[in-house]
Short mmCIF file of C-alpha atoms and ligand atoms in Angstrom, two decimals:
data_model
loop_
_atom_site.label_atom_id
_atom_site.label_comp_id
_atom_site.label_asym_id
_atom_site.label_seq_id
_atom_site.Cartn_x
_atom_site.Cartn_y
_atom_site.Cartn_z
CA MET A 1 -157.48 9.24 26.35
CA PRO A 2 -157.32 6.78 24.02
CA LYS A 3 -160.92 5.47 22.49
CA PHE A 4 -161.59 2.22 22.84
CA LEU A 5 -164.36 -0.14 21.22
CA ILE A 6 -165.58 -3.72 22.75
CA LEU A 7 -168.11 -6.13 20.88
CA PHE A 8 -169.91 -7.44 23.58
CA GLY A 9 -171.93 -11.37 23.17
CA ASN A 10 -175.41 -12.11 22.36
CA THR A 11 -177.21 -10.82 25.56
CA THR A 12 -176.01 -7.12 25.04
CA LEU A 13 -177.95 -5.92 27.66
CA LEU A 14 -176.45 -8.49 30.61
CA SER A 15 -173.32 -7.66 29.23
CA LYS A 16 -173.69 -3.53 29.18
CA LEU A 17 -174.60 -4.21 33.17
CA GLU A 18 -171.56 -6.16 33.87
CA PHE A 19 -169.18 -3.54 31.84
CA GLU A 20 -170.92 -0.55 33.57
CA ALA A 21 -170.78 -2.48 37.38
CA THR A 22 -167.21 -2.92 37.14
CA TYR A 23 -166.51 0.24 35.33
CA PRO A 24 -168.69 2.97 36.32
CA ASN A 25 -166.05 5.55 35.31
CA CYS A 26 -165.94 4.58 31.26
CA SER A 27 -169.09 6.14 29.90
CA LEU A 28 -170.29 3.66 27.05
CA GLU A 29 -172.16 4.98 23.27
CA GLN A 30 -174.04 2.29 21.72
CA LEU A 31 -172.43 1.99 18.39
CA ASP A 32 -174.06 -0.95 16.29
CA GLU A 33 -175.92 -3.87 18.01
CA HIS A 34 -173.00 -5.33 19.79
CA LEU A 35 -170.44 -2.59 19.36
CA PHE A 36 -170.14 0.47 21.60
CA MET A 37 -167.44 2.94 22.57
CA PHE A 38 -165.75 4.07 25.85
CA GLU A 39 -162.89 6.00 26.62
CA SER A 40 -160.02 5.55 28.98
CA GLU A 41 -156.74 4.39 30.29
CA ALA A 42 -155.09 2.29 28.23
CA THR A 43 -154.03 -0.15 31.17
CA LEU A 44 -157.45 -0.52 32.54
CA ALA A 45 -158.15 -1.10 29.09
CA SER A 46 -155.87 -3.88 28.89
CA GLU A 47 -157.49 -6.19 31.75
CA MET A 48 -160.66 -5.83 30.60
CA ILE A 49 -160.54 -8.97 28.49
CA GLU A 50 -159.58 -10.73 31.37
CA VAL A 51 -162.12 -10.15 33.83
CA LEU A 52 -165.66 -9.64 31.88
CA GLY A 53 -168.22 -13.37 30.57
CA GLY A 54 -170.01 -11.08 28.31
CA THR A 55 -167.14 -9.11 26.52
CA VAL A 56 -165.97 -10.59 22.96
CA LYS A 57 -163.48 -8.24 21.63
CA LEU A 58 -161.90 -4.96 22.08
CA PHE A 59 -160.47 -2.46 19.46
CA GLU A 60 -158.50 0.25 19.97
CA VAL A 61 -159.13 3.07 17.82
CA ILE A 62 -155.98 4.59 15.98
CA LYS A 63 -157.07 6.14 13.61
CA GLU A 64 -160.14 8.60 12.71
CA LEU A 65 -160.55 9.07 9.07
CA ASP A 66 -163.19 10.76 6.64
CA SER A 67 -166.41 8.58 6.45
CA ASP A 68 -166.64 8.87 3.35
CA ILE A 69 -162.95 8.42 2.02
CA LYS A 70 -162.05 6.59 -0.51
CA ASP A 71 -161.65 3.15 -1.27
CA THR A 72 -158.09 2.57 -2.41
CA THR A 73 -157.17 5.78 0.19
CA LEU A 74 -158.81 3.30 2.89
CA VAL A 75 -156.79 0.53 1.51
CA GLU A 76 -153.36 2.39 1.54
CA GLU A 77 -154.48 3.93 5.11
CA ILE A 78 -154.47 0.14 6.44
CA VAL A 79 -151.83 -1.13 4.14
CA ALA A 80 -149.81 2.17 5.95
CA LEU A 81 -150.89 0.63 9.48
CA LEU A 82 -149.86 -2.81 8.82
CA LEU A 83 -146.75 -2.40 7.44
CA SER A 84 -145.63 0.02 10.43
CA GLN A 85 -146.76 -2.35 12.57
CA SER A 86 -144.89 -6.02 11.21
CA GLU A 87 -142.28 -6.96 7.71
CA GLU A 88 -144.75 -9.65 7.17
CA PRO A 89 -148.81 -8.57 8.79
CA TYR A 90 -151.40 -11.72 8.56
CA PHE A 91 -154.61 -9.86 9.28
CA THR A 92 -158.01 -9.52 8.89
CA PHE A 93 -159.92 -6.59 8.35
CA THR A 94 -163.25 -6.45 9.48
CA GLN A 95 -166.46 -3.50 9.45
CA ILE A 96 -169.68 -3.11 11.14
CA GLY A 97 -173.03 -1.08 11.11
CA LYS A 98 -174.29 0.64 7.73
CA GLY A 99 -171.67 2.75 5.54
CA GLN A 100 -169.56 -0.06 4.74
CA HIS A 101 -166.77 0.23 2.13
CA SER A 102 -166.17 -1.71 -0.60
CA ILE A 103 -162.90 -2.92 0.41
CA SER A 104 -161.86 -6.97 0.83
CA ASN A 105 -158.61 -8.79 2.57
CA ALA A 106 -157.55 -9.41 -0.95
CA ASP A 107 -156.95 -5.60 -2.02
CA ILE A 108 -155.03 -4.97 1.30
CA LYS A 109 -152.73 -7.71 0.35
CA ASP A 110 -152.48 -6.75 -2.79
CA LEU A 111 -151.78 -3.16 -2.28
CA ILE A 112 -149.07 -4.82 0.34
CA LYS A 113 -147.60 -7.00 -2.46
CA GLU A 114 -146.98 -3.70 -4.75
CA ASN A 115 -145.06 -2.19 -1.97
CA GLY A 116 -142.34 -5.38 -2.11
CA LYS A 117 -143.92 -7.40 0.84
CA LYS A 118 -145.58 -10.79 1.49
CA ALA A 119 -148.77 -11.20 3.37
CA ARG A 120 -151.17 -13.21 4.69
CA TYR A 121 -154.86 -12.80 5.60
CA PHE A 122 -157.87 -15.28 7.78
CA SER A 123 -161.20 -15.16 7.49
CA SER A 124 -163.31 -12.64 9.50
CA ASN A 125 -165.98 -15.35 10.50
CA PRO A 126 -165.86 -13.83 14.28
CA SER A 127 -165.18 -17.01 16.00
CA GLU A 128 -162.49 -18.47 13.86
CA SER A 129 -161.26 -14.58 14.34
CA ALA A 130 -161.80 -14.40 17.94
CA LEU A 131 -159.12 -17.95 18.21
CA LEU A 132 -157.27 -17.05 15.65
CA SER A 133 -155.88 -12.95 17.20
CA HIS A 134 -155.72 -14.82 20.21
CA LYS A 135 -153.38 -17.91 19.70
CA SER A 136 -151.29 -16.67 16.73
CA LYS A 137 -150.64 -12.36 17.45
CA ALA A 138 -152.30 -11.78 14.37
CA THR A 139 -153.68 -8.47 13.62
CA GLU A 140 -157.46 -7.93 13.57
CA LEU A 141 -158.43 -4.21 12.32
CA LEU A 142 -161.74 -3.17 12.44
CA ALA A 143 -163.29 -0.19 10.75
CA PHE A 144 -166.92 1.81 11.94
CA ASN A 145 -168.57 4.40 9.73
CA GLN A 146 -169.95 7.01 12.30
CA ILE A 147 -172.05 8.26 9.90
CA GLU A 148 -173.87 11.40 11.57
CA ASP A 149 -170.53 12.29 12.93
CA GLY A 150 -168.42 12.62 8.97
CA LYS A 151 -166.14 9.47 11.21
CA LEU A 152 -164.84 6.53 10.13
CA LEU A 153 -163.20 4.86 12.97
CA LEU A 154 -160.22 2.61 12.19
CA ALA A 155 -159.57 0.90 15.66
CA GLN A 156 -157.27 -1.80 15.85
CA ILE A 157 -157.72 -5.83 17.66
CA ARG A 158 -155.78 -5.38 21.47
CA GLY A 159 -157.69 -8.36 23.80
CA VAL A 160 -160.12 -11.24 22.22
CA GLN A 161 -161.95 -13.89 25.05
CA ASP A 162 -159.91 -16.84 25.45
CA ILE A 163 -162.58 -19.53 24.01
CA ASP A 164 -160.68 -22.42 24.89
CA ASP A 165 -159.91 -21.20 28.55
CA TRP A 166 -163.47 -21.09 29.27
CA THR A 167 -164.28 -24.19 27.54
CA ASN A 168 -162.02 -25.72 29.48
CA ARG A 169 -163.50 -24.54 33.06
CA ASP A 170 -167.20 -25.40 31.75
CA ARG A 171 -166.02 -29.43 30.33
CA SER A 172 -162.75 -30.07 32.32
CA LYS A 173 -164.16 -29.06 35.90
CA PRO A 174 -164.73 -32.95 37.15
CA TYR A 175 -167.83 -33.18 38.49
CA ALA A 176 -170.45 -31.74 35.72
CA ASP A 177 -174.06 -32.43 35.88
CA ARG A 178 -176.29 -31.44 32.78
CA LYS A 179 -179.34 -32.82 33.94
CA LYS A 180 -180.12 -30.32 36.51
CA GLY A 181 -179.11 -27.75 33.82
CA MET A 182 -175.84 -25.76 34.76
CA LEU A 183 -175.28 -21.83 34.54
CA PRO A 184 -172.98 -21.11 31.76
CA PRO A 185 -169.77 -20.08 33.80
CA LYS A 186 -169.96 -16.54 31.28
CA VAL A 187 -173.45 -15.12 32.41
CA ALA A 188 -171.91 -16.49 35.94
CA ARG A 189 -169.04 -14.71 35.59
CA MET A 190 -171.12 -11.86 34.66
CA MET A 191 -173.87 -12.18 37.40
CA VAL A 192 -170.20 -11.91 39.69
CA ASN A 193 -169.40 -8.68 38.15
CA ILE A 194 -172.25 -7.02 38.28
CA ALA A 195 -172.95 -7.96 41.65
CA LEU A 196 -169.43 -7.08 42.98
CA GLY A 197 -169.36 -4.32 41.13
CA LEU A 198 -172.77 -2.65 42.64
CA TRP A 199 -171.86 -3.52 46.18
CA GLN A 200 -167.69 -2.31 45.42
CA GLN A 201 -169.47 1.24 44.63
CA LYS A 202 -170.45 1.65 47.94
CA ASN A 203 -168.03 -0.34 49.71
CA THR A 204 -163.69 -0.74 50.18
CA ALA A 205 -163.75 -4.11 52.01
CA LYS A 206 -163.19 -7.35 50.21
CA PRO A 207 -166.92 -9.10 49.99
CA LEU A 208 -167.83 -12.34 51.34
CA LEU A 209 -169.89 -14.55 48.15
CA TYR A 210 -172.37 -16.84 49.08
CA ASP A 211 -174.13 -19.18 46.80
CA PRO A 212 -177.26 -21.36 48.60
CA PHE A 213 -178.20 -23.70 45.42
CA CYS A 214 -173.87 -23.56 44.51
CA GLY A 215 -174.93 -27.41 42.01
CA THR A 216 -171.64 -27.89 40.79
CA GLY A 217 -170.10 -25.09 41.99
CA THR A 218 -169.97 -22.57 38.34
CA VAL A 219 -171.06 -19.20 40.27
CA LEU A 220 -168.17 -20.00 42.99
CA LEU A 221 -165.56 -21.21 39.82
CA GLU A 222 -166.35 -17.70 38.30
CA ALA A 223 -166.48 -15.59 41.69
CA GLY A 224 -162.59 -17.54 43.02
CA MET A 225 -161.31 -16.71 39.09
CA ARG A 226 -162.17 -12.78 40.46
CA LYS A 227 -160.07 -13.57 44.07
CA LEU A 228 -163.43 -13.65 46.28
CA ASP A 229 -163.98 -15.98 48.90
CA VAL A 230 -166.59 -17.95 48.21
CA TYR A 231 -169.17 -19.76 51.00
CA GLY A 232 -171.94 -22.56 48.72
CA SER A 233 -174.49 -25.25 50.03
CA ASP A 234 -176.43 -27.24 47.88
CA ILE A 235 -179.83 -29.83 48.97
CA ASP A 236 -178.32 -32.48 47.32
CA GLN A 237 -175.48 -34.34 49.14
CA GLN A 238 -173.29 -35.57 45.71
CA ALA A 239 -173.31 -31.29 44.82
CA VAL A 240 -171.93 -30.80 47.71
CA PHE A 241 -169.54 -33.35 47.15
CA GLY A 242 -168.88 -32.54 43.49
CA THR A 243 -168.25 -28.78 44.15
CA ARG A 244 -165.42 -29.72 46.38
CA ASP A 245 -163.79 -31.21 43.92
CA ASN A 246 -164.48 -29.54 41.22
CA LEU A 247 -163.37 -26.16 43.90
CA GLU A 248 -159.66 -28.24 44.62
CA TRP A 249 -159.27 -28.72 40.84
CA PHE A 250 -160.46 -24.75 40.30
CA LYS A 251 -157.63 -23.97 42.99
CA LYS A 252 -154.79 -26.12 40.95
CA GLU A 253 -155.39 -25.64 37.70
CA TYR A 254 -155.17 -21.79 38.09
CA GLU A 255 -153.20 -22.00 40.79
CA ILE A 256 -155.84 -19.39 42.83
CA ASN A 257 -155.37 -19.47 46.75
CA ILE A 258 -159.02 -17.86 47.63
CA SER A 259 -160.87 -19.83 50.78
CA SER A 260 -163.20 -21.78 50.33
CA LYS A 261 -166.22 -23.75 52.67
CA VAL A 262 -169.03 -25.86 50.38
CA PHE A 263 -171.65 -27.78 52.84
CA TYR A 264 -174.78 -29.44 53.37
CA MET A 265 -178.05 -27.54 53.84
CA ASP A 266 -181.88 -26.52 52.61
CA ALA A 267 -181.94 -22.93 51.34
CA SER A 268 -185.18 -21.72 52.74
CA HIS A 269 -183.80 -22.91 56.41
CA ILE A 270 -180.40 -21.38 56.49
CA ASN A 271 -177.69 -21.27 60.00
CA PRO A 272 -176.04 -18.74 60.26
CA GLU A 273 -173.21 -20.55 62.12
CA GLU A 274 -172.04 -22.21 59.00
CA PHE A 275 -170.34 -18.57 58.60
CA THR A 276 -167.72 -17.03 60.40
CA SER A 277 -169.14 -12.97 59.33
CA LYS A 278 -172.14 -12.10 57.14
CA ILE A 279 -172.49 -11.97 53.30
CA ASP A 280 -172.45 -9.02 51.37
CA LEU A 281 -172.72 -10.42 48.22
CA LEU A 282 -175.77 -13.92 47.28
CA VAL A 283 -174.72 -14.87 43.62
CA THR A 284 -177.56 -18.15 42.62
CA GLU A 285 -179.33 -20.08 40.34
CA PRO A 286 -182.00 -21.91 42.41
CA PHE A 287 -183.81 -24.75 41.37
CA LEU A 288 -185.95 -23.24 38.01
CA GLY A 289 -188.56 -26.29 38.33
CA LYS A 290 -188.30 -29.51 35.45
CA GLN A 291 -186.50 -28.01 31.75
CA THR A 292 -189.35 -29.44 29.77
CA PRO A 293 -192.57 -29.20 31.48
CA LYS A 294 -195.80 -29.24 29.50
CA ASP A 295 -198.60 -26.43 29.34
CA ILE A 296 -200.37 -27.63 31.90
CA GLU A 297 -198.55 -29.09 34.42
CA LEU A 298 -196.64 -24.68 34.43
CA ALA A 299 -199.39 -22.86 36.67
CA ASN A 300 -198.64 -25.50 39.68
CA VAL A 301 -195.02 -25.14 38.93
CA PHE A 302 -194.76 -21.59 39.42
CA LYS A 303 -196.87 -21.60 42.59
CA GLY A 304 -194.51 -24.32 43.70
CA LEU A 305 -191.57 -22.36 42.79
CA GLU A 306 -192.64 -19.24 44.10
CA LYS A 307 -193.61 -20.82 47.89
CA MET A 308 -189.39 -21.95 47.58
CA TYR A 309 -188.24 -18.77 46.28
CA LEU A 310 -189.83 -17.04 48.57
CA GLY A 311 -188.50 -19.48 52.31
CA SER A 312 -185.68 -19.18 50.45
CA PHE A 313 -185.27 -14.97 50.11
CA LYS A 314 -187.14 -14.73 54.19
CA SER A 315 -183.28 -17.67 55.36
CA PHE A 316 -181.05 -15.23 53.57
CA SER A 317 -182.02 -12.81 55.32
CA ASN A 318 -180.41 -14.50 58.45
CA VAL A 319 -177.15 -14.13 57.02
CA LEU A 320 -176.93 -11.23 54.69
CA ASN A 321 -175.31 -8.27 55.23
CA ASN A 322 -176.53 -4.26 55.44
CA GLY A 323 -176.54 -3.65 51.61
CA ALA A 324 -175.25 -6.78 50.57
CA ILE A 325 -175.81 -7.59 46.70
CA VAL A 326 -178.26 -10.37 45.34
CA ALA A 327 -177.74 -11.65 41.82
CA ILE A 328 -180.48 -14.79 41.33
CA VAL A 329 -181.88 -15.94 38.56
CA PHE A 330 -186.03 -16.43 38.57
CA PRO A 331 -187.31 -18.96 35.35
CA ARG A 332 -189.44 -17.56 33.06
CA VAL A 333 -192.03 -19.39 30.35
CA GLN A 334 -193.44 -18.08 27.33
CA THR A 335 -196.35 -19.68 25.76
CA ASP A 336 -198.64 -19.54 22.98
CA LYS A 337 -200.85 -18.10 25.24
CA ARG A 338 -199.36 -16.87 27.79
CA ILE A 339 -195.46 -16.29 30.40
CA TYR A 340 -194.85 -17.29 32.92
CA SER A 341 -192.71 -15.84 36.01
CA LEU A 342 -192.16 -14.74 38.78
CA ASP A 343 -192.64 -11.58 38.84
CA SER A 344 -195.16 -11.34 41.15
CA LEU A 345 -192.81 -11.96 43.60
CA ILE A 346 -190.75 -8.72 43.25
CA ASP A 347 -193.50 -7.04 45.48
CA LYS A 348 -193.78 -9.19 48.03
CA LEU A 349 -189.31 -9.22 48.20
CA LYS A 350 -189.94 -5.63 48.90
CA ALA A 351 -191.54 -5.60 51.99
CA LYS A 352 -188.84 -8.12 52.97
CA GLY A 353 -186.14 -5.34 52.43
CA TYR A 354 -184.98 -6.93 48.94
CA ASN A 355 -185.33 -3.92 46.62
CA LEU A 356 -184.82 -4.24 42.68
CA LEU A 357 -181.68 -2.48 41.15
CA VAL A 358 -183.07 -2.67 37.50
CA ASP A 359 -184.77 -4.57 35.22
CA PRO A 360 -184.64 -7.69 35.08
CA VAL A 361 -182.38 -9.06 32.15
CA ILE A 362 -183.39 -12.38 30.39
CA TYR A 363 -181.37 -14.94 29.10
CA ALA A 364 -182.27 -17.96 26.93
CA ARG A 365 -179.83 -20.40 25.15
CA GLU A 366 -182.21 -21.22 21.85
CA GLY A 367 -184.12 -23.90 21.89
CA ALA A 368 -185.06 -23.82 25.70
CA ARG A 369 -188.37 -23.97 27.13
CA VAL A 370 -187.27 -22.58 30.67
CA ALA A 371 -185.56 -18.90 30.02
CA ARG A 372 -183.38 -17.32 32.96
CA GLN A 373 -184.78 -13.77 34.53
CA ILE A 374 -181.34 -12.09 35.94
CA CYS A 375 -182.93 -9.99 38.83
CA LEU A 376 -180.55 -8.11 40.47
CA PHE A 377 -181.47 -6.65 44.24
CA SER A 378 -180.41 -4.77 47.66
CA PHE A 379 -181.10 -5.82 50.64
CA ASP A 380 -181.53 -3.74 53.59
CA ARG A 381 -182.36 -4.39 56.69
CA GLN A 382 -186.15 -4.38 57.46
CA ILE A 383 -186.48 -2.74 61.65
C1 LIG B 1 -179.89 -25.38 38.11
S1 LIG B 1 -179.65 -26.54 39.62
C2 LIG B 1 -177.82 -25.10 40.18
C3 LIG B 1 -176.75 -24.83 38.74
C4 LIG B 1 -175.33 -24.50 39.42
N1 LIG B 1 -175.73 -22.88 39.58
C5 LIG B 1 -174.65 -24.59 38.35
O1 LIG B 1 -174.27 -24.32 37.63
O2 LIG B 1 -174.30 -26.42 38.33
C6 LIG B 1 -180.35 -26.15 41.24
C7 LIG B 1 -179.53 -26.57 42.53
O3 LIG B 1 -180.58 -26.75 43.32
C8 LIG B 1 -180.38 -27.34 44.29
N2 LIG B 1 -181.70 -27.20 44.92
C9 LIG B 1 -182.90 -27.82 44.89
N3 LIG B 1 -183.84 -27.87 45.62
C10 LIG B 1 -183.09 -26.67 46.94
C11 LIG B 1 -183.12 -26.13 48.44
N4 LIG B 1 -184.16 -26.17 49.12
N5 LIG B 1 -182.42 -25.83 48.82
C12 LIG B 1 -180.89 -25.73 48.47
N6 LIG B 1 -180.23 -26.40 47.39
C13 LIG B 1 -181.58 -27.10 46.80
C14 LIG B 1 -179.86 -28.49 43.19
O4 LIG B 1 -179.74 -29.83 44.38
C15 LIG B 1 -179.34 -27.86 42.17
O5 LIG B 1 -178.27 -28.86 42.38
#
């Protein structure tokens, strides 16, 4: 089976969880901080970049060379590969990890010229090259030196995250409320995928997803991208109207036909009559407290939040199916003196049928006072 290299985004742990939940048959081998290798059928690999929120690039290993290959021979290998695919290559060559060879794009271009052909190369700046190779079908080659195994993996780009499309979904939806704090769409997608993947490992039917703190509907839009039918609710009537508008925009923009229902509801008093059947996936980011709490306020803020979360979890049980998966954001604040979190809630939730599936993963935006801690539970009704 072909081998692939996958480059995860900054939240590697979350990206890895997403990959493993979505593709449980592909086992990952970590090569570098963000770089992993796996074997898979090519058809499966080709859909991954569209499906996953936490993956930046996907490469296919084209050749396994000797780890201590001479620089000149490596340039020859690269040139042969590029010329076998294009009369006039437009390319970039990057290396990740230890034992890098001192060759540059200019060395590669020079040898192509010596072969009587033209070539152009572009910057290896990761975000810039991501855009370029996506739009112009330019070629990106990556070398990773697996020194311990004596192998140098030469890989070619197969997929790049469509940054424009992610930005479009985030910025062009009609209703936004940045003051409340919107979930980044990639994080929402990762949460949806993790919940969906874990659920699919035990079930075959199409699951129903619900976000009881829907805000602007970020989770619902990402669930829509995975073609799931969705329910959303919020205690703020503006958010309810706004999310409805966003979903209508989304269905037209992406020509996706999903069923959705969004209504006003306090998450701690959910009315089961709003739903046609029980919920399989509950994916949500509740109110996390104010965005910049003072140190002196934190003890009280977290006390209040714990009460609200506990009340909401009790109310979730009225609408959850047995075996449902809950992917939920908990707030976390680290001061000079201590960490404030809702970790103490996890044991209390166990008694109510919520079992923590993996250690919570922290997602913190640079400079943000309140970090997000992503927690995953399976729900088993207590008799
Ligand atoms: C952090 S925002 C969610 C943002 C959302 N993930 C997004 O990306 O747009 C939290 C939302 O919870 C809502 N909310 C707060 N308390 C609530 C409650 N008791 N029941 C339902 N919704 C509540 C707020 O109105 C707000 O829209």
